[in-house]
Short mmCIF file of C-alpha atoms and ligand atoms in Angstrom, two decimals:
data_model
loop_
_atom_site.label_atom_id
_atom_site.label_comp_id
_atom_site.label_asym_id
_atom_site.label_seq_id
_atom_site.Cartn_x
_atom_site.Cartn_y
_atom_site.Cartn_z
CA UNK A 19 7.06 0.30 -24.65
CA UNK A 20 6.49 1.52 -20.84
CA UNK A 21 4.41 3.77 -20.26
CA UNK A 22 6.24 7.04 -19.65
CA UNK A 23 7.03 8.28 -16.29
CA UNK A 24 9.53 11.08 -15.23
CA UNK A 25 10.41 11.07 -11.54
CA UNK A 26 11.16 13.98 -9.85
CA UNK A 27 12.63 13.43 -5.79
CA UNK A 28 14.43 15.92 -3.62
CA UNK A 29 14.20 17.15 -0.03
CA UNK A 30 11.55 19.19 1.75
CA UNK A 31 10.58 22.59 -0.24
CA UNK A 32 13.02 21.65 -2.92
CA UNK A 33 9.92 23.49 -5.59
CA UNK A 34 9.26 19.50 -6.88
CA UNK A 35 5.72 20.05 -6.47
CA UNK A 36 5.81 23.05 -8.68
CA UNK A 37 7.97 21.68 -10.97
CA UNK A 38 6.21 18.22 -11.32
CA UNK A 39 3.14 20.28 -11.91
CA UNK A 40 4.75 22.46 -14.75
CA UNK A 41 6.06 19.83 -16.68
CA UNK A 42 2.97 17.53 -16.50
CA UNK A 43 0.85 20.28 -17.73
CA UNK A 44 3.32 21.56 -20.42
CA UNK A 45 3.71 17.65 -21.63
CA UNK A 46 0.30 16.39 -20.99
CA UNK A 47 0.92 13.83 -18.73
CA UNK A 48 -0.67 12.91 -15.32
CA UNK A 49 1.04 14.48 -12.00
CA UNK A 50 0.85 12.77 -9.04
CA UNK A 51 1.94 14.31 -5.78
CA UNK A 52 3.29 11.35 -3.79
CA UNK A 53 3.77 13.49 -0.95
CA UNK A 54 0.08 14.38 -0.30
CA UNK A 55 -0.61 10.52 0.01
CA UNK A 56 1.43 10.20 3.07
CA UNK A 57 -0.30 13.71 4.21
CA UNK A 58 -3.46 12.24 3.69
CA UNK A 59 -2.72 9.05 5.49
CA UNK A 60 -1.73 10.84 8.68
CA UNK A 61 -4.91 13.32 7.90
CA UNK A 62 -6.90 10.12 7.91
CA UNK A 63 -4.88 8.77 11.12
CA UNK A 64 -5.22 11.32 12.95
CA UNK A 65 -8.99 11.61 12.73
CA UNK A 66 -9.49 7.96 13.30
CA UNK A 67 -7.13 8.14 16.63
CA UNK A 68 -4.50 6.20 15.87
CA UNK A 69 -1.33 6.95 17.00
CA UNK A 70 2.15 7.52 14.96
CA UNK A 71 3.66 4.40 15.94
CA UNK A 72 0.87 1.91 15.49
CA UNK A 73 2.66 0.11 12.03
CA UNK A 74 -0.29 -2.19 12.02
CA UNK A 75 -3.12 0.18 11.81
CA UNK A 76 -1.16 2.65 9.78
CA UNK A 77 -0.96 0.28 7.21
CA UNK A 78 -4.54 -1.49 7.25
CA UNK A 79 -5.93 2.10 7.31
CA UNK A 80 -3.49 3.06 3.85
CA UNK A 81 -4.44 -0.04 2.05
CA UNK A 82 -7.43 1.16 1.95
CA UNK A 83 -7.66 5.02 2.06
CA UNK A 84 -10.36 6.36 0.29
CA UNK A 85 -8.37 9.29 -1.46
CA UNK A 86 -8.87 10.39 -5.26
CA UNK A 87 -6.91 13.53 -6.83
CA UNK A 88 -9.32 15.03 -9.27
CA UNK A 89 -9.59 18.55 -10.62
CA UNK A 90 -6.12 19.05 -8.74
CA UNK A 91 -7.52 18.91 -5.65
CA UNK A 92 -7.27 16.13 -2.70
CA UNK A 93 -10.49 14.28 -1.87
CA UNK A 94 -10.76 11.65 1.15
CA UNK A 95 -13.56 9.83 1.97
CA UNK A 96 -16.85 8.60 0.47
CA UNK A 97 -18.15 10.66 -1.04
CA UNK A 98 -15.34 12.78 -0.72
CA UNK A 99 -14.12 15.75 1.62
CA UNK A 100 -11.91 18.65 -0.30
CA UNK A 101 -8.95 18.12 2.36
CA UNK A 102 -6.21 19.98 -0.11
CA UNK A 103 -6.10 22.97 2.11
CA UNK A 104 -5.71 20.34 5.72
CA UNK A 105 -2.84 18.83 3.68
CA UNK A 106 -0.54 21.21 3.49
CA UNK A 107 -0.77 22.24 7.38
CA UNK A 108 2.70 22.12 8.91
CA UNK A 109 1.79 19.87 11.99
CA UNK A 110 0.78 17.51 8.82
CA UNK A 111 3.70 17.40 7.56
CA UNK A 112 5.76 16.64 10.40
CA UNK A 113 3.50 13.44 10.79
CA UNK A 114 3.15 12.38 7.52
CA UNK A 115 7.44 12.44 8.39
CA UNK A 116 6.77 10.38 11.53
CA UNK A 117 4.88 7.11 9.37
CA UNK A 118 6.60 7.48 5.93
CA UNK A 119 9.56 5.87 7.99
CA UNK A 120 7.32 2.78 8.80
CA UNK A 121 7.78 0.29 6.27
CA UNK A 122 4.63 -1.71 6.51
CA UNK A 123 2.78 1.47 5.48
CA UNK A 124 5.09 2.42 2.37
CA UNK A 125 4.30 -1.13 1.31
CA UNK A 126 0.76 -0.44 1.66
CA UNK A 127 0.70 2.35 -0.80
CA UNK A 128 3.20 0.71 -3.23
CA UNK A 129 0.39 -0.71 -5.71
CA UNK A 130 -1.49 2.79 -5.33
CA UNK A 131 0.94 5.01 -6.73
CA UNK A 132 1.93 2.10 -9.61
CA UNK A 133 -1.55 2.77 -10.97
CA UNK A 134 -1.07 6.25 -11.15
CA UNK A 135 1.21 5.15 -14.46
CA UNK A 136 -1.13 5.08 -17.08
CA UNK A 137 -1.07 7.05 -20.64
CA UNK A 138 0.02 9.24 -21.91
CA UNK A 139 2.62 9.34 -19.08
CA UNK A 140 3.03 10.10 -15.79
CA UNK A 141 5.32 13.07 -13.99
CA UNK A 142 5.62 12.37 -10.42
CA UNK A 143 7.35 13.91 -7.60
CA UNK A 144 8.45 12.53 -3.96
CA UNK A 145 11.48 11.02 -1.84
CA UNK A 146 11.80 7.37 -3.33
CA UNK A 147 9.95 7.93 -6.80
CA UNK A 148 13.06 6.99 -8.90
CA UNK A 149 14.84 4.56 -6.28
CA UNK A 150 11.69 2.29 -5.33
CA UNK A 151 8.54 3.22 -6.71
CA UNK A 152 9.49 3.66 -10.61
CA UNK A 153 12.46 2.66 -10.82
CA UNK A 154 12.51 1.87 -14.68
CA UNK A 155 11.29 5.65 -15.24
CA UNK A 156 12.79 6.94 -18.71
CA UNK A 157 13.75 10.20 -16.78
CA UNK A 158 14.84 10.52 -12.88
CA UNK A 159 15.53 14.04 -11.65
CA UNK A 160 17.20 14.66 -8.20
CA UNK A 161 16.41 18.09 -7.26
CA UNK A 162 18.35 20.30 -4.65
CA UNK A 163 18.61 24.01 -3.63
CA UNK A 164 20.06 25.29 -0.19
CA UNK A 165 18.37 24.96 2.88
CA UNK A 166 18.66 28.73 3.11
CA UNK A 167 16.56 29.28 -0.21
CA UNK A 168 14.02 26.23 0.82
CA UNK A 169 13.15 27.67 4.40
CA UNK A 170 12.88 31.09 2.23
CA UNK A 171 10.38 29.60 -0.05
CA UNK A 172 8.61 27.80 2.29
CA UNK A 173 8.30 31.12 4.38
CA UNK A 174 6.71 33.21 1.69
CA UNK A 175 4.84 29.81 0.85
CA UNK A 176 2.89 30.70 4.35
CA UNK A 177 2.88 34.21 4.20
CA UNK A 178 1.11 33.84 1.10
CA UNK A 179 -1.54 31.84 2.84
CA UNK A 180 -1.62 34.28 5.84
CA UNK A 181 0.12 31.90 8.64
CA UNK A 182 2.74 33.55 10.18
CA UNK A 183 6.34 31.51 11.13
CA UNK A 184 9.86 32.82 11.24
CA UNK A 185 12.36 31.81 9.21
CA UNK A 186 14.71 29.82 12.20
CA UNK A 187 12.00 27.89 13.38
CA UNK A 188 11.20 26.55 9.63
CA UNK A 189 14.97 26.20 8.38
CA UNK A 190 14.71 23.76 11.94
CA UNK A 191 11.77 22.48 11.07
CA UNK A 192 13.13 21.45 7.36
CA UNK A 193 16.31 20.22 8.49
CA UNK A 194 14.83 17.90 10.97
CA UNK A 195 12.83 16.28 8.36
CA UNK A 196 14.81 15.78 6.01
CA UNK A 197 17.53 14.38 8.37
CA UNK A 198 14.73 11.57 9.23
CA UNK A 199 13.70 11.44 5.31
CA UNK A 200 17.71 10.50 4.65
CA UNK A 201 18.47 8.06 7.86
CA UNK A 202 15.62 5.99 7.73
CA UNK A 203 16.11 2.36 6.98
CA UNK A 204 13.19 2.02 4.75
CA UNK A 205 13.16 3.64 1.08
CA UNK A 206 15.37 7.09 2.98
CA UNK A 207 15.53 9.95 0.46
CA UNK A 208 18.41 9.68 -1.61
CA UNK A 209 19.44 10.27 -5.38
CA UNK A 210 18.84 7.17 -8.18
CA UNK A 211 22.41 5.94 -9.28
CA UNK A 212 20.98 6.93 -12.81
CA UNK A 213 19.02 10.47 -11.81
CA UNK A 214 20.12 14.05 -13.10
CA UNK A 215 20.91 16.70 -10.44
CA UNK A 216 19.54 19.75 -10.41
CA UNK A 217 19.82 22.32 -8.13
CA UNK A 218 17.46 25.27 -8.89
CA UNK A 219 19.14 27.72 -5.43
CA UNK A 220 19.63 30.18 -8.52
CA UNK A 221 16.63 28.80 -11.08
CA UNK A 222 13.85 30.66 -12.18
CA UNK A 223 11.09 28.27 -12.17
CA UNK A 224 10.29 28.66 -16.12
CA UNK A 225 15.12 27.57 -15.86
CA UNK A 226 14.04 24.46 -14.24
CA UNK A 227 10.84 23.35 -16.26
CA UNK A 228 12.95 24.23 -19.61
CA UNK A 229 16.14 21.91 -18.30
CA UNK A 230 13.74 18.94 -17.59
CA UNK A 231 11.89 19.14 -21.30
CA UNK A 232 15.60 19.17 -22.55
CA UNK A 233 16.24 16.13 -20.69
CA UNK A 234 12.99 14.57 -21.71
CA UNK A 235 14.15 15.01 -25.51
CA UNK A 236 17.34 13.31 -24.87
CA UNK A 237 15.98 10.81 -23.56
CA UNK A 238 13.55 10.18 -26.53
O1 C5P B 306 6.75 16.29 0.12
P1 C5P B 306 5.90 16.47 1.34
O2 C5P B 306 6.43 17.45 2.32
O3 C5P B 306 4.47 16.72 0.99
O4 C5P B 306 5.91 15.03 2.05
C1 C5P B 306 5.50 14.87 3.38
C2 C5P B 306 6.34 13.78 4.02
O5 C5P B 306 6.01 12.51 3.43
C3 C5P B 306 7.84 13.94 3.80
O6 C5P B 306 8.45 14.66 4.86
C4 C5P B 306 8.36 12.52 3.74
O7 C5P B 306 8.75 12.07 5.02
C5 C5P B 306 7.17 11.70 3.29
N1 C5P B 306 7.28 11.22 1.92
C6 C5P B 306 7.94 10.04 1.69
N2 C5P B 306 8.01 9.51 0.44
C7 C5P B 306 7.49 10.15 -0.60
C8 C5P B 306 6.84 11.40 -0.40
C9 C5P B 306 6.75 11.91 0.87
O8 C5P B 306 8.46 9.44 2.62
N3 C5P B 306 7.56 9.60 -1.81
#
């Protein structure tokens, strides 16, 4: 059969990083993190000047974006630049928003994250995982928790790494993007017809990844 893939898609600071990561690791499979492609296309954008509304560009410049995840960190360029860190900045984020609603560039990175499916399987986490990119995947996953407990998390995300934001300004800041995320015309973040909802307000982490590997055996 199909390689095995298990899609995981939610909103903004849902924990689908962390729990993409988990269950790779605990089943052996691949993880790949479609959300620091788009962060590494406006990384890339932004250093070459081109501006958040230039569709063409955007999408010459992803077709061919010299990015490799190895060692669970982000490299761009040749021979590569560790850019994991740059990734995860907020003002990142809020572009990597900006072009994932431009459709010429989510076409452009279509064939990159199909190769990402290879043996022995494939756990990856996003906004249109289970709806476009996979959409045969043997195991969607929809993943929710309130925006009050996502701005929380994201807030001790940043404390953690000494930047300093208050908790209004980020619940804002997540609530904008995932407004655009939903309302966009192109691929907008939204549940498969045939995913599993979770919502993990009240999860442990170790709840979550345990629930999934339950699902996973069902499915089997
Ligand atoms: O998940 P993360 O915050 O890293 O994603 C950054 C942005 O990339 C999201 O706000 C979203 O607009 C976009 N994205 C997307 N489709 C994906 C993953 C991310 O549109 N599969």
């Amino acid at each position: 059969g199909a390689v095995p893939v298990i899609t995981i898609d939610g909103p903004t600071a849902s924990g689908k990083g962390t729990l993409a990561s988990r269950v790779a690791q605990r089943l052996g499979y691949h993880h790949l993190d479609s959300g620091a492609l788009y962060r590494a296309c406006a990384l890339a954008a932004q250093r070459a000047g081109i501006a958040p509304d230039d569709e063409p560009a955007l999408a010459a410049l992803a077709a061919a974006l010299p990015l490799r995840f190895e060692g669970g960190r982000a490299w761009l360029g040749t021979p590569g630049e560790d850019v994991t860190d740059r990734l995860r900045e907020e003002a990142i984020g809020q572009m990597a928003s900006q072009i994932a609603a431009l459709p010429a560039l989510r076409a452009a990175l279509l064939d990159w994250q199909r190769r990402c499916r290879r043996a022995p399987g494939l756990v990856t986490d996003g906004r249109d995982m289970g709806t476009v990119i996979f959409p045969d995947a043997q195991l969607k996953v929809f993943l929710t928790a309130s925006a009050a407990q996502r701005a929380e998390r994201r807030h001790r995300q940043l404390a953690a790494a000494g930047v300093s934001a208050t908790l209004p300004a980020l619940l804002a800041d997540l609530e904008a993007r995932d407004a655009r995320d939903r309302s966009r015309s192109s691929a907008p973040l939204k549940a498969a017809e045939d995913a599993r909802q979770l919502d993990n307000s009240a999860l442990s982490i170790e709840a979550s990844v345990e629930q999934l590997l339950r699902w996973w055996d069902d499915a089997q």
